[in-house]
Amino acid sequence: MSLNIQNIIPAIGAQFSGNPDATIDTVSIDSRSLQNNSGTLYFALSGQNHDGHEYLEELLSKGVYNFVVTQYPEQLKGKANFLVVHNTLEALQLFAAYYRNAFDFPIIGVTGSNGKTIVKEWLNFLLSPEYNIIRSPKSYNSQVGVPLSIIGINEKHNLGIFEAGISLVGEMAKLEVLIRPTIGVLTNIGSAHNEGFQSREQKISEKLKLFKDAEILIYAKNPEVDALIPAGTKTWSWSFTDPNADVQISQKGTQLHIHTSQHTFTVTLPFQDSSSVENAITCLMVLLYFGYSPAVIQERLQLLYPVEMRLKVKNGINNTTLIDDSYNSDYQSLKIALDFLENQKQHQKKTVILSDIFQSGWSNPTLYETVAALFSSNQIDRIIGIGDQITTHAHYFSNITTYATTADFFEAYDPLDFENETILIKGARPFHFEEIVFRLEEKTHETVLEINLNAISHNLNFFKSKLQPGIKLMVMVKAFGYGSGSFEIARLLEYHKVDYLGVAFADEGIALRNAGITMPIMIMNPETPSFSAIINFGLEPEIYSVKELHAFLRVAAQHNVSDYPIHIKLDTGMHRLGFEAKDLDTLIAVIKDNPRVSIKSVLSHLATSDEPEQRDFTLSQIARFDLLSSQLLSALHIQPLRHILNTSGISNFPHGQYDMVRLGIGLYGVSNDENETKYLENVGTLKSVISQIRTIEAGESVGYGRKFIASATTVIATIPIGYADGIRRSWGNEVGYLIVNHQKAPIVGNICMDMLMINITGIACHEGDTVTIFGENPSVTIMAKALGTIPYEILTSISQRVKRVFYRE
């Protein structure tokens, strides 16, 4: 991309200030990206929870000079190029539409409820031998993601595949203008995002707007869809049962029998689950429309593979952290992966293991010179390149070791060469980089807790949207991040620029500091012996009694600190910790004019904010907090932050937001309000595998104490997870269940220390298959209700011997 700003100004309807002769070669919406440079056009997007305009001066100091804004500070006039618009998101979309108009080649537009990304990735694989394809990276299918995808086109591409996702009426019309597909693909219509539409019919009608000018619509024939397709739309349909479909298909196991007006043939798929089969048929229909022969279709469809749609963070050998993106290598997704590497780096040293890059659209010299510059801007310390092309062009890189093949890499592999670093592993499928991940991954328990970082970001933004302008946000990461992993969550929250982190004890805060977290951290329950360490590590203690205050002042004097930030806890009815009304005079006398400390905030804790029947008590707590904190502030002539609301308080008592709120369990997708839960996303999914399957006869028993006696022939599977991993024994004996291949399998017998057994009679599964202990189903809320406890206890009970795997969709 090389565009002159003077041509962009009318395209996005901007008022301009600056040098109209400037050129731009990349677009950014993320002020934190290390890829921003003097050729970047930065769109300052504004939303409920962020405002890109806040980072203009910071970006200018980093060498970014071109900005699309709704306004800019007067002091920056003449220092940069400003394109002033009414709405920066609309401007980004107008820019993408302008850019799209410069290219004229077939575009496949994909939408639906399920399968969009898989179909897009499979089509890329199936069509890539003949086409140089530009496609949406990962799941970039939103109002922001689609324009960013379009901007990735270059003059060497001759086929595009873009997916479009919507959740509200009116969104698809905006995306259609950007994508302008010549070929439309409609995947499965499910229940996703139903809440944004008045009816299922309205949702289908909105999705169909993507294809209003397409030359063909490819879809599974369906009376519900047929009734809503606009008159005059040319279609190419398939069906298992409808004789009016253009292509008739029957299935037997992994084989599909295809009958068209021109061909009758059979294809073999490497799977037989219904979702994968439907997605494969959709791809087959595209190949037929493109005129591929049955022989080529047969050959390529049997090579389809599971699509890994997420970047995973894993623990590696020798204190390394791995970012696993081992199934995909193209330029656009490389840029995303490098931003993720910077977001999740857990060591200062950054290494990238990269295969040859396919389908960039550029000549190889241009491609690898560009990649080298990208690595330089992202401050990558070491590059390991694998493949003929990256080896040939190694001279563009200053810090690279290359190998012609993955086998060559393993010939030279020494595990001691990898330690104390974050490693991005990014390779195209033919290079089998999953084998590199296996070599470098720390071998631990087969049971894993998968943490969805996208879901954490979503839930964070959901609660941010409930805050009044200017209200600060503290997020609690105590108790090992509610069982999810403190550092990784803290790193993401720091990336999202929350104002404070909260932990229970000093050792938790020290661990975060040692891991590189620099943002403010409040210690909610500091112990007197930890005060010196708190000061040494720049942590901020909560002070809840006169005795504790005196102790901290003595330590502060020993360290010769002044104005050290502390937080005063008031007891407004919880009666756990905090100054009571009778203590205020003493507190004021001790702290007034004391140079050692500075009150950063005043807080209290709600006891019943999640219990509607106790609403009056919560209101009395808020009123008491207002009274006591006002007295304290008035007497000391200070204006610290005030905060009392927790997760349920944010939702139920918005008038009590004061200056800051504290988000806890809500970040992890848990709410006491069933309606609110619909808008939150599940963060943690606890999974394990089937170790062994056995069949027992009537009268035989399972487990300690023979608590389960089979009444008939029964198939039993053993799972390597038990109460030492945090699964309560009371969840056994058919109270609880696991999910095996989408079916409930009741837990039978007593749960053991390291194992439990489930009844899988009638469920098709094998040893080594994955099982789900909790996640979407059963949720921790369902488990908690059945066990007479709360979701907090379920989450925080998961042992640290259970490996955490962090991923981004």
Short mmCIF file of N, CA, C and O in Angstrom, two decimals, residues 75-167:
data_model
loop_
_atom_site.label_atom_id
_atom_site.label_comp_id
_atom_site.label_asym_id
_atom_site.label_seq_id
_atom_site.Cartn_x
_atom_site.Cartn_y
_atom_site.Cartn_z
N GLN A 75 -2.60 22.43 20.64
CA GLN A 75 -1.14 22.49 20.74
C GLN A 75 -0.45 21.55 19.76
O GLN A 75 0.76 21.65 19.54
N LEU A 76 -1.22 20.61 19.14
CA LEU A 76 -0.61 19.70 18.16
C LEU A 76 -0.74 20.21 16.73
O LEU A 76 -0.19 19.60 15.81
N LYS A 77 -1.45 21.30 16.55
CA LYS A 77 -1.63 21.83 15.20
C LYS A 77 -0.27 22.19 14.60
O LYS A 77 0.56 22.83 15.23
N GLY A 78 -0.06 21.76 13.37
CA GLY A 78 1.19 22.03 12.68
C GLY A 78 2.27 21.00 12.96
O GLY A 78 3.32 21.01 12.30
N LYS A 79 2.03 20.10 13.91
CA LYS A 79 3.03 19.08 14.25
C LYS A 79 2.76 17.75 13.56
O LYS A 79 3.59 16.84 13.60
N ALA A 80 1.55 17.61 12.97
CA ALA A 80 1.17 16.34 12.34
C ALA A 80 0.09 16.61 11.32
O ALA A 80 -0.44 17.74 11.21
N ASN A 81 -0.26 15.58 10.56
CA ASN A 81 -1.36 15.66 9.60
C ASN A 81 -2.63 15.14 10.25
O ASN A 81 -2.67 14.00 10.73
N PHE A 82 -3.67 15.97 10.26
CA PHE A 82 -4.93 15.59 10.88
C PHE A 82 -6.05 15.61 9.84
O PHE A 82 -6.27 16.62 9.17
N LEU A 83 -6.75 14.45 9.71
CA LEU A 83 -7.93 14.35 8.86
C LEU A 83 -9.12 14.31 9.81
O LEU A 83 -9.34 13.31 10.51
N VAL A 84 -9.86 15.41 9.87
CA VAL A 84 -10.93 15.55 10.86
C VAL A 84 -12.25 15.10 10.24
O VAL A 84 -12.66 15.61 9.19
N VAL A 85 -12.91 14.14 10.91
CA VAL A 85 -14.16 13.56 10.40
C VAL A 85 -15.20 13.58 11.51
O VAL A 85 -14.90 13.84 12.68
N HIS A 86 -16.44 13.28 11.12
CA HIS A 86 -17.52 13.23 12.11
C HIS A 86 -17.46 11.96 12.95
O HIS A 86 -17.73 11.98 14.16
N ASN A 87 -17.10 10.84 12.32
CA ASN A 87 -17.08 9.55 13.02
C ASN A 87 -15.89 8.75 12.47
O ASN A 87 -15.82 8.46 11.28
N THR A 88 -14.94 8.38 13.33
CA THR A 88 -13.71 7.74 12.85
C THR A 88 -13.95 6.30 12.39
O THR A 88 -13.23 5.82 11.50
N LEU A 89 -14.92 5.58 13.00
CA LEU A 89 -15.22 4.22 12.52
C LEU A 89 -15.80 4.27 11.11
O LEU A 89 -15.41 3.51 10.23
N GLU A 90 -16.73 5.20 10.89
CA GLU A 90 -17.29 5.37 9.54
C GLU A 90 -16.18 5.77 8.56
O GLU A 90 -16.17 5.31 7.41
N ALA A 91 -15.25 6.58 9.02
CA ALA A 91 -14.13 6.98 8.15
C ALA A 91 -13.26 5.78 7.79
O ALA A 91 -12.79 5.66 6.65
N LEU A 92 -13.01 4.90 8.77
CA LEU A 92 -12.24 3.69 8.49
C LEU A 92 -12.94 2.83 7.43
O LEU A 92 -12.30 2.31 6.52
N GLN A 93 -14.26 2.73 7.55
CA GLN A 93 -15.02 1.94 6.58
C GLN A 93 -15.02 2.61 5.21
O GLN A 93 -14.89 1.94 4.18
N LEU A 94 -15.14 3.93 5.18
CA LEU A 94 -15.07 4.65 3.90
C LEU A 94 -13.70 4.49 3.26
O LEU A 94 -13.59 4.34 2.03
N PHE A 95 -12.65 4.52 4.08
CA PHE A 95 -11.31 4.32 3.56
C PHE A 95 -11.18 2.93 2.95
O PHE A 95 -10.60 2.75 1.86
N ALA A 96 -11.71 1.91 3.65
CA ALA A 96 -11.62 0.54 3.14
C ALA A 96 -12.41 0.39 1.84
O ALA A 96 -11.96 -0.30 0.91
N ALA A 97 -13.58 1.04 1.75
CA ALA A 97 -14.36 0.99 0.52
C ALA A 97 -13.60 1.65 -0.63
O ALA A 97 -13.59 1.15 -1.76
N TYR A 98 -12.97 2.78 -0.34
CA TYR A 98 -12.16 3.48 -1.34
C TYR A 98 -11.01 2.58 -1.80
O TYR A 98 -10.73 2.46 -3.01
N TYR A 99 -10.37 1.92 -0.86
CA TYR A 99 -9.25 1.05 -1.19
C TYR A 99 -9.72 -0.17 -1.98
O TYR A 99 -9.08 -0.58 -2.95
N ARG A 100 -10.85 -0.73 -1.57
CA ARG A 100 -11.40 -1.91 -2.27
C ARG A 100 -11.70 -1.59 -3.73
O ARG A 100 -11.51 -2.45 -4.62
N ASN A 101 -12.13 -0.39 -4.01
CA ASN A 101 -12.50 0.00 -5.38
C ASN A 101 -11.31 0.01 -6.34
O ASN A 101 -11.48 0.04 -7.56
N ALA A 102 -10.10 -0.03 -5.79
CA ALA A 102 -8.91 -0.02 -6.65
C ALA A 102 -8.60 -1.40 -7.22
O ALA A 102 -7.70 -1.53 -8.05
N PHE A 103 -9.35 -2.43 -6.79
CA PHE A 103 -9.05 -3.80 -7.21
C PHE A 103 -10.29 -4.44 -7.85
O PHE A 103 -11.42 -4.20 -7.42
N ASP A 104 -10.04 -5.25 -8.87
CA ASP A 104 -11.13 -5.89 -9.60
C ASP A 104 -10.80 -7.36 -9.83
O ASP A 104 -10.17 -7.72 -10.82
N PHE A 105 -11.13 -8.19 -8.84
CA PHE A 105 -10.97 -9.63 -9.00
C PHE A 105 -12.07 -10.31 -8.17
O PHE A 105 -12.73 -9.64 -7.35
N PRO A 106 -12.32 -11.60 -8.37
CA PRO A 106 -13.42 -12.26 -7.66
C PRO A 106 -13.25 -12.19 -6.14
O PRO A 106 -12.14 -12.35 -5.63
N ILE A 107 -14.34 -11.93 -5.47
CA ILE A 107 -14.36 -11.90 -4.01
C ILE A 107 -15.43 -12.86 -3.53
O ILE A 107 -16.60 -12.76 -3.93
N ILE A 108 -15.06 -13.78 -2.65
CA ILE A 108 -16.02 -14.67 -1.99
C ILE A 108 -16.36 -14.05 -0.65
O ILE A 108 -15.49 -13.83 0.19
N GLY A 109 -17.65 -13.75 -0.44
CA GLY A 109 -18.12 -13.23 0.83
C GLY A 109 -18.81 -14.33 1.61
O GLY A 109 -19.71 -15.00 1.08
N VAL A 110 -18.40 -14.56 2.85
CA VAL A 110 -18.91 -15.66 3.67
C VAL A 110 -19.60 -15.11 4.90
O VAL A 110 -19.02 -14.30 5.64
N THR A 111 -20.86 -15.52 5.12
CA THR A 111 -21.53 -15.18 6.36
C THR A 111 -22.41 -16.34 6.79
O THR A 111 -22.58 -17.32 6.06
N GLY A 112 -22.98 -16.22 7.98
CA GLY A 112 -23.78 -17.27 8.58
C GLY A 112 -23.61 -17.19 10.08
O GLY A 112 -22.96 -16.26 10.59
N SER A 113 -24.17 -18.14 10.81
CA SER A 113 -24.02 -18.14 12.27
C SER A 113 -22.82 -18.97 12.71
O SER A 113 -22.11 -18.62 13.64
N ASN A 114 -22.59 -20.09 12.04
CA ASN A 114 -21.53 -21.01 12.42
C ASN A 114 -20.72 -21.41 11.19
O ASN A 114 -21.26 -21.50 10.09
N GLY A 115 -19.45 -21.66 11.38
CA GLY A 115 -18.63 -22.22 10.32
C GLY A 115 -17.97 -21.23 9.38
O GLY A 115 -17.27 -21.64 8.45
N LYS A 116 -18.16 -19.92 9.60
CA LYS A 116 -17.62 -18.93 8.66
C LYS A 116 -16.10 -19.04 8.55
O LYS A 116 -15.54 -19.09 7.45
N THR A 117 -15.42 -19.04 9.70
CA THR A 117 -13.96 -19.03 9.67
C THR A 117 -13.42 -20.35 9.12
O THR A 117 -12.45 -20.36 8.35
N ILE A 118 -14.04 -21.46 9.49
CA ILE A 118 -13.57 -22.76 8.99
C ILE A 118 -13.72 -22.83 7.48
O ILE A 118 -12.81 -23.25 6.76
N VAL A 119 -14.89 -22.42 6.97
CA VAL A 119 -15.11 -22.43 5.53
C VAL A 119 -14.10 -21.53 4.83
O VAL A 119 -13.52 -21.89 3.79
N LYS A 120 -13.84 -20.35 5.38
CA LYS A 120 -12.87 -19.43 4.79
C LYS A 120 -11.48 -20.07 4.73
O LYS A 120 -10.80 -20.02 3.70
N GLU A 121 -11.04 -20.69 5.83
CA GLU A 121 -9.72 -21.30 5.86
C GLU A 121 -9.63 -22.49 4.92
O GLU A 121 -8.61 -22.70 4.24
N TRP A 122 -10.69 -23.31 4.88
CA TRP A 122 -10.67 -24.46 3.98
C TRP A 122 -10.68 -24.03 2.51
O TRP A 122 -10.00 -24.62 1.68
N LEU A 123 -11.47 -23.01 2.20
CA LEU A 123 -11.47 -22.52 0.82
C LEU A 123 -10.09 -21.99 0.43
O LEU A 123 -9.63 -22.19 -0.70
N ASN A 124 -9.44 -21.34 1.35
CA ASN A 124 -8.08 -20.86 1.08
C ASN A 124 -7.17 -22.04 0.75
O ASN A 124 -6.39 -22.01 -0.21
N PHE A 125 -7.26 -23.11 1.52
CA PHE A 125 -6.44 -24.30 1.29
C PHE A 125 -6.78 -24.96 -0.05
O PHE A 125 -5.90 -25.33 -0.82
N LEU A 126 -8.08 -25.07 -0.33
CA LEU A 126 -8.53 -25.80 -1.52
C LEU A 126 -8.23 -25.04 -2.81
O LEU A 126 -7.97 -25.64 -3.86
N LEU A 127 -8.28 -23.70 -2.76
CA LEU A 127 -8.13 -22.89 -3.97
C LEU A 127 -6.72 -22.34 -4.16
O LEU A 127 -6.39 -21.82 -5.23
N SER A 128 -5.88 -22.46 -3.13
CA SER A 128 -4.57 -21.80 -3.19
C SER A 128 -3.64 -22.32 -4.28
O SER A 128 -2.78 -21.54 -4.75
N PRO A 129 -3.75 -23.58 -4.73
CA PRO A 129 -2.85 -23.96 -5.83
C PRO A 129 -3.04 -23.14 -7.11
O PRO A 129 -2.10 -22.99 -7.90
N GLU A 130 -4.23 -22.60 -7.32
CA GLU A 130 -4.51 -21.85 -8.55
C GLU A 130 -4.59 -20.34 -8.35
O GLU A 130 -4.53 -19.59 -9.31
N TYR A 131 -4.77 -19.89 -7.11
CA TYR A 131 -5.03 -18.47 -6.88
C TYR A 131 -4.07 -17.91 -5.83
O TYR A 131 -3.64 -18.62 -4.91
N ASN A 132 -3.79 -16.63 -5.95
CA ASN A 132 -3.06 -15.88 -4.94
C ASN A 132 -4.11 -15.17 -4.10
O ASN A 132 -4.68 -14.16 -4.52
N ILE A 133 -4.36 -15.69 -2.91
CA ILE A 133 -5.57 -15.34 -2.16
C ILE A 133 -5.27 -14.36 -1.03
O ILE A 133 -4.30 -14.50 -0.29
N ILE A 134 -6.13 -13.36 -0.89
CA ILE A 134 -6.17 -12.51 0.30
C ILE A 134 -7.43 -12.92 1.07
O ILE A 134 -8.51 -13.03 0.50
N ARG A 135 -7.27 -13.16 2.38
CA ARG A 135 -8.44 -13.56 3.17
C ARG A 135 -8.42 -12.86 4.52
O ARG A 135 -7.37 -12.35 4.95
N SER A 136 -9.55 -12.85 5.18
CA SER A 136 -9.62 -12.26 6.52
C SER A 136 -8.68 -13.02 7.45
O SER A 136 -8.72 -14.25 7.49
N PRO A 137 -7.83 -12.33 8.20
CA PRO A 137 -7.02 -13.04 9.18
C PRO A 137 -7.88 -13.45 10.37
O PRO A 137 -8.75 -12.70 10.82
N LYS A 138 -7.65 -14.69 10.84
CA LYS A 138 -8.39 -15.22 11.99
C LYS A 138 -9.88 -14.95 11.81
O LYS A 138 -10.46 -15.29 10.80
N SER A 139 -10.52 -14.32 12.84
CA SER A 139 -11.96 -14.05 12.77
C SER A 139 -12.23 -12.55 12.64
O SER A 139 -13.08 -11.99 13.32
N TYR A 140 -11.51 -11.90 11.74
CA TYR A 140 -11.69 -10.46 11.54
C TYR A 140 -12.94 -10.24 10.69
O TYR A 140 -12.87 -9.94 9.50
N ASN A 141 -14.11 -10.34 11.32
CA ASN A 141 -15.35 -10.27 10.55
C ASN A 141 -16.32 -9.20 11.04
O ASN A 141 -17.48 -9.17 10.66
N SER A 142 -15.82 -8.28 11.88
CA SER A 142 -16.69 -7.28 12.50
C SER A 142 -16.67 -5.97 11.73
O SER A 142 -16.03 -5.83 10.69
N GLN A 143 -17.35 -4.98 12.30
CA GLN A 143 -17.39 -3.64 11.69
C GLN A 143 -15.99 -3.03 11.63
O GLN A 143 -15.71 -2.20 10.76
N VAL A 144 -15.10 -3.44 12.52
CA VAL A 144 -13.71 -3.00 12.49
C VAL A 144 -12.84 -4.01 11.76
O VAL A 144 -11.97 -3.65 10.96
N GLY A 145 -13.07 -5.29 12.01
CA GLY A 145 -12.24 -6.33 11.43
C GLY A 145 -12.31 -6.41 9.92
O GLY A 145 -11.29 -6.63 9.25
N VAL A 146 -13.50 -6.22 9.35
CA VAL A 146 -13.63 -6.32 7.89
C VAL A 146 -12.83 -5.23 7.18
O VAL A 146 -12.07 -5.53 6.26
N PRO A 147 -12.96 -3.96 7.56
CA PRO A 147 -12.13 -2.96 6.86
C PRO A 147 -10.64 -3.22 7.02
O PRO A 147 -9.87 -3.03 6.07
N LEU A 148 -10.19 -3.68 8.18
CA LEU A 148 -8.78 -3.99 8.35
C LEU A 148 -8.37 -5.14 7.44
O LEU A 148 -7.24 -5.17 6.92
N SER A 149 -9.27 -6.10 7.22
CA SER A 149 -8.99 -7.21 6.31
C SER A 149 -8.87 -6.72 4.87
O SER A 149 -7.95 -7.10 4.14
N ILE A 150 -9.79 -5.86 4.45
CA ILE A 150 -9.80 -5.33 3.09
C ILE A 150 -8.49 -4.58 2.80
O ILE A 150 -7.92 -4.67 1.70
N ILE A 151 -8.01 -3.87 3.80
CA ILE A 151 -6.81 -3.04 3.62
C ILE A 151 -5.57 -3.90 3.38
O ILE A 151 -4.54 -3.41 2.91
N GLY A 152 -5.67 -5.20 3.63
CA GLY A 152 -4.56 -6.10 3.38
C GLY A 152 -4.37 -6.48 1.92
O GLY A 152 -3.37 -7.12 1.56
N ILE A 153 -5.30 -6.12 1.03
CA ILE A 153 -5.19 -6.47 -0.39
C ILE A 153 -3.98 -5.76 -1.01
O ILE A 153 -3.69 -4.61 -0.69
N ASN A 154 -3.28 -6.48 -1.91
CA ASN A 154 -2.29 -5.80 -2.73
C ASN A 154 -2.46 -6.20 -4.19
O ASN A 154 -3.29 -7.05 -4.52
N GLU A 155 -1.65 -5.61 -5.05
CA GLU A 155 -1.86 -5.74 -6.50
C GLU A 155 -1.59 -7.14 -7.04
O GLU A 155 -1.97 -7.46 -8.17
N LYS A 156 -0.97 -8.01 -6.25
CA LYS A 156 -0.67 -9.36 -6.71
C LYS A 156 -1.79 -10.35 -6.42
O LYS A 156 -1.80 -11.46 -6.94
N HIS A 157 -2.74 -9.98 -5.59
CA HIS A 157 -3.84 -10.89 -5.27
C HIS A 157 -4.81 -10.99 -6.44
O HIS A 157 -5.05 -10.00 -7.15
N ASN A 158 -5.38 -12.20 -6.63
CA ASN A 158 -6.38 -12.37 -7.69
C ASN A 158 -7.64 -13.09 -7.22
O ASN A 158 -8.49 -13.47 -8.01
N LEU A 159 -7.77 -13.29 -5.89
CA LEU A 159 -8.99 -13.84 -5.31
C LEU A 159 -9.04 -13.42 -3.84
O LEU A 159 -8.02 -13.46 -3.14
N GLY A 160 -10.21 -13.00 -3.40
CA GLY A 160 -10.39 -12.63 -2.00
C GLY A 160 -11.43 -13.51 -1.34
O GLY A 160 -12.40 -13.92 -1.97
N ILE A 161 -11.22 -13.82 -0.05
CA ILE A 161 -12.21 -14.55 0.75
C ILE A 161 -12.35 -13.79 2.07
O ILE A 161 -11.43 -13.76 2.88
N PHE A 162 -13.50 -13.16 2.25
CA PHE A 162 -13.73 -12.35 3.45
C PHE A 162 -15.00 -12.82 4.16
O PHE A 162 -16.02 -13.05 3.51
N GLU A 163 -14.90 -12.94 5.47
CA GLU A 163 -16.09 -13.31 6.24
C GLU A 163 -16.69 -12.07 6.89
O GLU A 163 -15.97 -11.11 7.21
N ALA A 164 -18.00 -12.12 7.10
CA ALA A 164 -18.72 -10.99 7.69
C ALA A 164 -19.62 -11.51 8.81
O ALA A 164 -20.43 -12.42 8.58
N GLY A 165 -19.47 -10.94 9.98
CA GLY A 165 -20.31 -11.30 11.12
C GLY A 165 -21.07 -10.09 11.61
O GLY A 165 -20.53 -8.99 11.66
N ILE A 166 -22.31 -10.30 11.99
CA ILE A 166 -23.13 -9.19 12.48
C ILE A 166 -23.87 -9.64 13.74
O ILE A 166 -24.10 -10.82 13.96
N SER A 167 -24.23 -8.66 14.55
CA SER A 167 -25.04 -8.94 15.74
C SER A 167 -26.22 -8.00 15.87
O SER A 167 -27.04 -8.15 16.77
#
